[in-house]
Coordinates of C-alpha atoms and ligand atoms in Angstrom, one line a residue:
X67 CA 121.9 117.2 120.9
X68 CA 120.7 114.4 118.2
X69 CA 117.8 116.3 115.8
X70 CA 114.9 113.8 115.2
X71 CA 111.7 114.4 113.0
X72 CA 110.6 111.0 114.4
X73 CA 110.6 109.2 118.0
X74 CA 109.6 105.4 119.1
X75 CA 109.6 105.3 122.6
X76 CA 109.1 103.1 125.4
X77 CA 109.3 99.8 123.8
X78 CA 109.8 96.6 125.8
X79 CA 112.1 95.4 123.7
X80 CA 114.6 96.3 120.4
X81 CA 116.6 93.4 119.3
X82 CA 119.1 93.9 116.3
X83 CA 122.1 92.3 114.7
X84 CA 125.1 94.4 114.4
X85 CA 127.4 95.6 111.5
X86 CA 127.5 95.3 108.2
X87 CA 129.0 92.2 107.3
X88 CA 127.6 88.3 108.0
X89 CA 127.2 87.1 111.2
X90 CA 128.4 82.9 110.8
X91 CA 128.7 80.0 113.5
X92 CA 128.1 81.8 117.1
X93 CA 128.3 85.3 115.6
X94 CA 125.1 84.3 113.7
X95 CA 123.1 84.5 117.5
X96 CA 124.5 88.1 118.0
X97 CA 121.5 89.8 118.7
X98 CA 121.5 92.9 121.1
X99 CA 118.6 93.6 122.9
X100 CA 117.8 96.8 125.1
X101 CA 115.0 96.8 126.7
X102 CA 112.7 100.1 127.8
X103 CA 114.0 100.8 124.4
X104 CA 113.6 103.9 121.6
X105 CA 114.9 104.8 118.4
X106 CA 115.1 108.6 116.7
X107 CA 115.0 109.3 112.8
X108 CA 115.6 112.1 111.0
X109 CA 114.5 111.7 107.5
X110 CA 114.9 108.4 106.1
X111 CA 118.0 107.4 108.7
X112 CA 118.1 106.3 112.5
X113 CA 120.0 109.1 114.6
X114 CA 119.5 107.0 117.7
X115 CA 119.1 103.7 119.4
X116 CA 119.0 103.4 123.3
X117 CA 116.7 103.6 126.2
X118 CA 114.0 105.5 126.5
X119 CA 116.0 107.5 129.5
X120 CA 119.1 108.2 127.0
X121 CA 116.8 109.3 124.1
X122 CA 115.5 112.0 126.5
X123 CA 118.3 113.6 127.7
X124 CA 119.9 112.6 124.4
X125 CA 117.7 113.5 121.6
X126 CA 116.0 117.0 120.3
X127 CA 112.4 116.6 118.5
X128 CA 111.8 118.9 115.4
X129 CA 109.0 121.2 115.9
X130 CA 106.5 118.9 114.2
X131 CA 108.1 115.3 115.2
X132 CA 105.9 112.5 115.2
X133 CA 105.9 110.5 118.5
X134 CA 105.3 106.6 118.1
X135 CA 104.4 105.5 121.8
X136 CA 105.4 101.8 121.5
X137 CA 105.2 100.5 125.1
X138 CA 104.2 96.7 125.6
X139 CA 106.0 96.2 121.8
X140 CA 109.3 95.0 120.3
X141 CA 111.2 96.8 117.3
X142 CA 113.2 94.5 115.1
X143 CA 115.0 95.7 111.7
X144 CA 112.6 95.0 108.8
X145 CA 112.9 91.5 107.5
X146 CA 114.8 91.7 104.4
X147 CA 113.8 88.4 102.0
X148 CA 116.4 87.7 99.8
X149 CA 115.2 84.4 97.0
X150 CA 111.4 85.0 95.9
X151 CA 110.0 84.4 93.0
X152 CA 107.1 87.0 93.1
X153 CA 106.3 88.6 89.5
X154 CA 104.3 85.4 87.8
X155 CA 101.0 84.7 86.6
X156 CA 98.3 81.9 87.6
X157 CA 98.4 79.5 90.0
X158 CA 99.2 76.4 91.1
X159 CA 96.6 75.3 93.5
X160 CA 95.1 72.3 91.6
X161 CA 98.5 70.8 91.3
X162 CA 98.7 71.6 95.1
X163 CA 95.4 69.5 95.3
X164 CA 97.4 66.6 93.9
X165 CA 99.8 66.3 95.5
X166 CA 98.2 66.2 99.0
X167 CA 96.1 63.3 97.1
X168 CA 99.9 61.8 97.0
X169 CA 101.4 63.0 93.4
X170 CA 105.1 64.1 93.4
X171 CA 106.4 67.8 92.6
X172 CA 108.9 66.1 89.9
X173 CA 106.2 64.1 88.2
X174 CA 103.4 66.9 88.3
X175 CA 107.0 69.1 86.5
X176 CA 107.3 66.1 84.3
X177 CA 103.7 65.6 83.1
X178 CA 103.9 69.6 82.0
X179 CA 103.0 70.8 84.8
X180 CA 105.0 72.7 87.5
X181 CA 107.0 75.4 86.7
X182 CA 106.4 74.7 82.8
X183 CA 102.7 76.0 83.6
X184 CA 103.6 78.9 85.7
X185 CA 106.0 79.6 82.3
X186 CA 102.9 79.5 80.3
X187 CA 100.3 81.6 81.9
X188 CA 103.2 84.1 82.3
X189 CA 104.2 84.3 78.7
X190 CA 100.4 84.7 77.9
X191 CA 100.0 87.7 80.8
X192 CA 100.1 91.5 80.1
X193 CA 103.2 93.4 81.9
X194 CA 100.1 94.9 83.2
X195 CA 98.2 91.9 84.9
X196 CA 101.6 91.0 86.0
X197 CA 102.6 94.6 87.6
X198 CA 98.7 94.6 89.3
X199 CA 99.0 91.0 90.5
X200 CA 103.0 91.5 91.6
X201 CA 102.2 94.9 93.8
X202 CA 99.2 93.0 95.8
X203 CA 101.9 90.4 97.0
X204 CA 104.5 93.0 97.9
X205 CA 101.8 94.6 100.0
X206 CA 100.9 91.3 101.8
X207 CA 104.9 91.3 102.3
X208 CA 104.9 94.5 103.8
X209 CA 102.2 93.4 105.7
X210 CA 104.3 90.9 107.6
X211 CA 107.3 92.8 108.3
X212 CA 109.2 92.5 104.8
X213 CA 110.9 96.0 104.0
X214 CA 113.2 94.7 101.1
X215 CA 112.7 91.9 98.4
X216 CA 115.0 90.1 96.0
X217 CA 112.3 89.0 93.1
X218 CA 114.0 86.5 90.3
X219 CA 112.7 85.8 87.0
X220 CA 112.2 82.3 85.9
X221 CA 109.0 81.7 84.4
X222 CA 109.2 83.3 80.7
X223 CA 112.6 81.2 79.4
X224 CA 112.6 83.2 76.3
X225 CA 114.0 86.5 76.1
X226 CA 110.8 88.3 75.6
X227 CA 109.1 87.1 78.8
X228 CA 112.2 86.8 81.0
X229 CA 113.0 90.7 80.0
X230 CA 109.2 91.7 80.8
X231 CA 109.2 90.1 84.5
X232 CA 112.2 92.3 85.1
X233 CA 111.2 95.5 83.8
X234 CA 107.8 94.6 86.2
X235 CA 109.7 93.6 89.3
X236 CA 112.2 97.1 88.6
X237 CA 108.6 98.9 88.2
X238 CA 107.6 97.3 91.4
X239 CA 110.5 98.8 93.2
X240 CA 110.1 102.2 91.8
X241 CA 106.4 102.6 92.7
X242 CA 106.1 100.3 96.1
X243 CA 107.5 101.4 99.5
X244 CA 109.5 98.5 99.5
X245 CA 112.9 98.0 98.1
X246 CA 113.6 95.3 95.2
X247 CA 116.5 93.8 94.2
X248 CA 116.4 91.8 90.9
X249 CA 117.7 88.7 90.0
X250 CA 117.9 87.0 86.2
X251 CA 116.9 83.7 86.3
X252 CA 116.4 82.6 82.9
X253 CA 118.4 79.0 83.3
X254 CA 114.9 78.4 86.1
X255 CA 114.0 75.3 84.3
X256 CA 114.6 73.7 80.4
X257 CA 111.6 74.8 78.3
X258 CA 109.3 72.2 76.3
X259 CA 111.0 73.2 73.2
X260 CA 114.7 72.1 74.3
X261 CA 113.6 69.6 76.5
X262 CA 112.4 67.2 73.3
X263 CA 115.8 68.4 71.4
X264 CA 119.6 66.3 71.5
X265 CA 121.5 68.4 73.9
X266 CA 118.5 70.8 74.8
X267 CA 119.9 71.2 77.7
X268 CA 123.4 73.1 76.7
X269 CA 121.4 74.0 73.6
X270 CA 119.3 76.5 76.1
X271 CA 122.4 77.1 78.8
X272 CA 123.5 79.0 75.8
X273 CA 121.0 80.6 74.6
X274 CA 120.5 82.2 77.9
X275 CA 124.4 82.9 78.2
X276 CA 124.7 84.2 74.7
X277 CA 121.5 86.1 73.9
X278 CA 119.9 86.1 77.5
X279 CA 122.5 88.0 79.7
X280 CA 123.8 90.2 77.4
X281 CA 120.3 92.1 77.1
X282 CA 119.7 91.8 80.8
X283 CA 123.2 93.6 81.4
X284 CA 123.2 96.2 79.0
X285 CA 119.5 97.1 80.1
X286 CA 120.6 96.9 83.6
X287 CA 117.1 94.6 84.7
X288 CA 119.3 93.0 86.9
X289 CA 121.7 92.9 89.3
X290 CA 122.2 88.9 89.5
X291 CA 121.9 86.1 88.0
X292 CA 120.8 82.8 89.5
X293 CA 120.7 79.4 87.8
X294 CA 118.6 76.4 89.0
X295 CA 121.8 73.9 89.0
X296 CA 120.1 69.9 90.0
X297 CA 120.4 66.7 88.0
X298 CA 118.6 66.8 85.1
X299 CA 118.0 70.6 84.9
X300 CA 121.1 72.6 84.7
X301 CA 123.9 70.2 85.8
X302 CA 127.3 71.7 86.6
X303 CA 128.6 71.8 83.0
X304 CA 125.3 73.5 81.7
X305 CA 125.0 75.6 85.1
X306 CA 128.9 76.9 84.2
X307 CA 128.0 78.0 80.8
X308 CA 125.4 80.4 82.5
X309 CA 127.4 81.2 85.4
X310 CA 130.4 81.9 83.3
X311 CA 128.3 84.5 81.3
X312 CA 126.6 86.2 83.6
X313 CA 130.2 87.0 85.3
X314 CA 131.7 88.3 82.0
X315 CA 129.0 90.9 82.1
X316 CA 129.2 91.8 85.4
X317 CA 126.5 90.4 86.9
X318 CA 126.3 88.8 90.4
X319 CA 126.1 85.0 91.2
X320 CA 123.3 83.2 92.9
X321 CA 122.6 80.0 92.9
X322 CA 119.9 77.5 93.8
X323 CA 121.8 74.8 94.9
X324 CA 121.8 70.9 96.0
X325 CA 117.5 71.0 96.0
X326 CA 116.7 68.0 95.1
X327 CA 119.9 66.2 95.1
X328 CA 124.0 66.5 96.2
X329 CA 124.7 67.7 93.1
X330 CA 127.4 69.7 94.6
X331 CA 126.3 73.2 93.8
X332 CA 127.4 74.6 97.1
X333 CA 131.3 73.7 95.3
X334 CA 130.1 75.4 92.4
X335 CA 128.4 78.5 94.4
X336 CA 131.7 79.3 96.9
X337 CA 134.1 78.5 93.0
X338 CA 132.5 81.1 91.4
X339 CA 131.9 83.7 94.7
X340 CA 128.1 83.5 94.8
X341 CA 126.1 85.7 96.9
X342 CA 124.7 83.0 98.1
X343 CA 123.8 79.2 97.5
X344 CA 120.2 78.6 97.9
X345 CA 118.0 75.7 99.3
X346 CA 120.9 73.2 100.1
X347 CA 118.6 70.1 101.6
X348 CA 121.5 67.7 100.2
X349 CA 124.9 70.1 100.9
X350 CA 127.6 67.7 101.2
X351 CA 130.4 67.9 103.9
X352 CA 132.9 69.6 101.5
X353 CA 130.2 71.9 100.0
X354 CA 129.5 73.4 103.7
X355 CA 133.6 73.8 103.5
X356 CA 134.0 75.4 100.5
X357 CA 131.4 78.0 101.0
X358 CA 132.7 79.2 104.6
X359 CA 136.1 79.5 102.8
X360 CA 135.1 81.4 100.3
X361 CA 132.4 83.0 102.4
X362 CA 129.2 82.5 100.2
X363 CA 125.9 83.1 101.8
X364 CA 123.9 80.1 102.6
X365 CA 119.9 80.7 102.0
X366 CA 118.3 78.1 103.6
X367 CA 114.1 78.6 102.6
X368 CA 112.1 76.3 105.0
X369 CA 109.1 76.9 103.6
X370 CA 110.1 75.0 100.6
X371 CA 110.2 71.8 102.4
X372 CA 107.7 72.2 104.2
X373 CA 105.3 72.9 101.5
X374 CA 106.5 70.4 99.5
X375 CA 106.5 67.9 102.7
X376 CA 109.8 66.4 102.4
X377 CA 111.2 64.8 105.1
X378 CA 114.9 66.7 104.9
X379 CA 115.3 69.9 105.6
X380 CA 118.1 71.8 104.9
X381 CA 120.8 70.6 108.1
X382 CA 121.0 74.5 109.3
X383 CA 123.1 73.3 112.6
X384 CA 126.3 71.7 110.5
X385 CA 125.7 74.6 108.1
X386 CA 126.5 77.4 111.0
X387 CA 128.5 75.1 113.0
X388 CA 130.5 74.9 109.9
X389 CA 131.0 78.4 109.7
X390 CA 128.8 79.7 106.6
X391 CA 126.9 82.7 107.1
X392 CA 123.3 81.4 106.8
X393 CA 120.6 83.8 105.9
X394 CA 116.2 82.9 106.0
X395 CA 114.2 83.2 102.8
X396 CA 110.5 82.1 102.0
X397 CA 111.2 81.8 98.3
X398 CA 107.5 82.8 97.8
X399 CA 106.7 80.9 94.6
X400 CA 103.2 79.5 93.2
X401 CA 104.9 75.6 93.3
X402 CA 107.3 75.3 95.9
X403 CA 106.1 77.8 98.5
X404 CA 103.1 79.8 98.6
X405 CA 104.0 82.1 101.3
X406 CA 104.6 85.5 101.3
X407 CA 105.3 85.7 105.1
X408 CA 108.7 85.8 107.0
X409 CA 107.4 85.3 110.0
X410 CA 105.8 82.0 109.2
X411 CA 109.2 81.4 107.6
X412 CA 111.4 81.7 111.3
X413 CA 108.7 79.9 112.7
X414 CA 109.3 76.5 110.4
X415 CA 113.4 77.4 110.9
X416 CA 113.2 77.1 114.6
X417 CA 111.0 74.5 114.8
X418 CA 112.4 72.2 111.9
X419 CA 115.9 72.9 111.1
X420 CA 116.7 73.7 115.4
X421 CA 117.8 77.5 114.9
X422 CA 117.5 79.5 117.6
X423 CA 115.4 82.7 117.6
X424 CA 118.3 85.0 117.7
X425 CA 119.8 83.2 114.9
X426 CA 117.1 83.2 112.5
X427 CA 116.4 87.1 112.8
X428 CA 120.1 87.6 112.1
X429 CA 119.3 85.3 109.1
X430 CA 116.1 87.1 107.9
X431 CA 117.9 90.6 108.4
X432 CA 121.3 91.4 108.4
X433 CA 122.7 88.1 106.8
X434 CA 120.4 88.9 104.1
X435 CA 120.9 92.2 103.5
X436 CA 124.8 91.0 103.1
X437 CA 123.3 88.5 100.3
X438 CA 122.1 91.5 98.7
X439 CA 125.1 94.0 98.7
X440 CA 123.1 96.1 101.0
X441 CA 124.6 95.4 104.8
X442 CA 126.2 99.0 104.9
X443 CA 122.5 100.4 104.7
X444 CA 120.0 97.9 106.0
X445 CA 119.4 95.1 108.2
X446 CA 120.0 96.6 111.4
X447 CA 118.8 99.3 113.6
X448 CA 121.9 101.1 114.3
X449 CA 122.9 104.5 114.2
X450 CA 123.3 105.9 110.5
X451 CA 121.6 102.4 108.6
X452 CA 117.8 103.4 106.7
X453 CA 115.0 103.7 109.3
X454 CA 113.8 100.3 108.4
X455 CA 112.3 99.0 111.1
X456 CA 109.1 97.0 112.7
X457 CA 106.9 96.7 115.5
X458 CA 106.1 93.9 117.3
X459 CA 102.5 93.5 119.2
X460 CA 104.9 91.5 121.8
X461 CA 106.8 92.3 125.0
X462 CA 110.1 90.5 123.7
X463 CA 111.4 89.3 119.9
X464 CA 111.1 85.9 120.9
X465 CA 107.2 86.0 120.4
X466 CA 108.0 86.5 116.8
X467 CA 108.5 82.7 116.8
X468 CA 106.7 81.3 119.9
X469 CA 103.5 82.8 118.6
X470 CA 103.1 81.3 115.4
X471 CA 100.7 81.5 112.4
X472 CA 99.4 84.5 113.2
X473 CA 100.5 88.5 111.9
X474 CA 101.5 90.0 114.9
X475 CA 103.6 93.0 113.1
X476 CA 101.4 96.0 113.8
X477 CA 103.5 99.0 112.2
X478 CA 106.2 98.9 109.7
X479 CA 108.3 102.1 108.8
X480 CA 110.6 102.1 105.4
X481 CA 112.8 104.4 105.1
X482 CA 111.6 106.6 108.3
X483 CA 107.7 106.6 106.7
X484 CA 104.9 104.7 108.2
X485 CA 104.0 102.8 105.9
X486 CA 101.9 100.3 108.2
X487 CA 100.0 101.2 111.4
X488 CA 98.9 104.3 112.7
X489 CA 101.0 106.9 113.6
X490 CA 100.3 108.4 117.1
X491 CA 101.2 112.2 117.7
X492 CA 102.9 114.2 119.9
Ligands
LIG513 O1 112.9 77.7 94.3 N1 113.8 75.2 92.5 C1 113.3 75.7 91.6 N2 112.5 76.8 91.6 C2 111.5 77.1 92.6 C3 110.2 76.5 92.3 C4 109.4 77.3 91.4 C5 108.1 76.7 91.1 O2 107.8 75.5 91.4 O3 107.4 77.4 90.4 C6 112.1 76.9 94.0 O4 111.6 76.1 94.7
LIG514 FE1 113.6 79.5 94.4

């Protein structure tokens, strides 16, 4: 008999990717789906997933097991959202204001605005206002089914500021039910300072590489390191300077990649064995080949273009028919995309870049995790991974998307707690 401290029963549905590595092209619509399903934990790990008949004549209860009665619901893995940019300070809502009014993202970044005043209010804020402000959002994460978050830096570009968002998103982890993984992102944009000098731009690509990185390893605030690569930001020569640093000191590789333009970051991303390569509205032919070949990550982040109202999205179908793992992302930012929620996020995939339900849970779980070194613990309900896992108010996982803009996750449990919902008794 299978010893559990903590039962879901009688769910209509539990749909979950498989495994521990990537799912790509018609792997990445692998979703297995029991229905009358339950699910036993014992501490923080699943001991069981089947029906609710096999977890009966399967499954033992501790003397005080908790009984979650989930009939009418759907358990899913807990979303895990791999590119955010969540530890900043202010807001960018007037600049939101203009550009419905018809300004340009680039030109309201080119006036001084744009990330350059997300930079400012950030170097100004207290570690402080930026821990208080940073803990409400992973809470409204949480929320909406979000069990583990990969928060970059970005908006100090100077040591100083770019060390203190780290040390508050690693605080964040350590005192929030959720798990965070940390990225550096110092090369996030050129500050004013370099911007005005003769070769500001490798002037700064060092400076990060040379004073930057080195103090993010040996503190150990990080676990990547991403750099904005676009024309006329960090362009491949600048973006290598960075890239070749951060893997010198052992840091991981992320990349935000072909954004704005076909820059051919996705080359650079699967060259240097990213993680993953980020945003990818303009990846090329040959960019989709060299990342499946080298098998880098691709995190596509709907919202982006959507909030920003551009009329590409990222082409998702010739990205998994070409065989690259793709994984979901909001990239919850005050700019680009003010949205904390992954839900919301599946909903614009299916809807605007033609995935298919099944494949963008894969992509906002296990593919993910994967991006974050964590598939061997995370990502799916299966037998032995962390009881991560949420419940849907919804008879089947495709409501997740069908029934859009509204929160229809009703209990989330991290690491076999309930850390939303009520817990219902035996
Ligand atoms: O991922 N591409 C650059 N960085 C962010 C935008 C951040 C901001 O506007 O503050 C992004 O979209
Ligand atoms: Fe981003």
């Amino acid at each position: 008999m299978i010893l559990a401290d903590k039962i879901i029963t009688g769910a209509s549905e539990l749909a979950t990717p498989q495994g521990s590595t990537s799912c790509a092209g018609s792997d990445q619509k692998k979703l297995k789906v029991i229905k009358d399903a339950a699910l036993a934990i014992r501490e923080d790990k699943i001991v069981f997933v089947g029906t609710t008949e096999e977890l009966h004549q399967q499954v033992q209860r501790t003397e005080d097991a908790i009984e979650i009665d989930a009939a009418g619901f759907t358990l899913l893995p807990g979303f895990v959202d791999a590119h955010t940019h969540t530890v900043f300070a202010g807001d960018r809502s007037h600049e939101f204001d203009m550009r419905l009014q018809g300004a340009k993202y680039a030109d309201i970044a080119k006036a001084g605005g744009g990330i350059l005043s997300t930079v400012k209010a950030t170097r100004e804020a207290t570690e402080e206002e930026l821990f208080q402000t940073g803990m409400r959002r992973l809470d409204s994460m949480m929320l909406h089914g979000t069990t583990t978050v990969e928060i970059k830096s970005g908006y100090g570009l100077e040591l100083e500021t770019e060390l203190k968002q780290l040390r508050v998103a690693k605080l964040m982890g350590e005192q929030h039910p959720m798990t965070v993984s940390t990225t550096f992102l110092g090369a996030h944009e050129i500050p004013k300072e370099y911007r005005a000098m003769e070769g500001g731009e490798h002037k700064y690509a060092r400076l990060v590489a040379e004073e930057m990185i080195p103090r993010v390893a040996e503190e150990e605030l990080a676990t990547a390191c991403d750099v904005f690569t676009e024309t006329g930001v960090f362009e491949l020569e600048s973006s290598r300077i960075v890239l070749d640093a951060a893997k010198k000191h052992g840091l991981e590789v992320r990349i935000h990649a072909d954004e704005l333009s076909p820059l051919g970051g996705a080359e650079l991303a699967a060259e240097y064995g990213a993680l993953s390569a980020d945003h990818l509205e303009f990846i090329s032919d040959a960019g989709i080949e060299a990342m499946a070949k080298a098998g880098v990550t691709a995190g596509l982040l709907p919202g982006t273009a959507f909030f920003l109202m551009l009329k590409e999205y990222p082409p998702a179908r010739k990205i998994i028919d070409g065989g690259v793992p793709v994984m979901l992302a909001t990239d919850f930012n005050p700019g680009s995309s003010h949205c904390e929620s992954m839900p919301m996020t599946l909903t614009l995939a299916c809807l605007n870049m033609k995935m298919s339900v099944a494949e963008a849970i894969v992509a906002s779980t296990l593919n993910a995790a994967v991006s974050l070194k964590m598939g061997d613990r995370i990502g799916s309900l299966e037998v032995g991974k962390q009881a991560d896992i949420i419940i849907l108010d919804a008879p089947s996982h495709f409501h997740l998307v069908y029934h859009f803009g509204i929160n229809q996750i009703i209990g989330v449990l991290k690491n076999g707690d309930i850390v939303v919902g009520e817990e219902v008794e035996d």
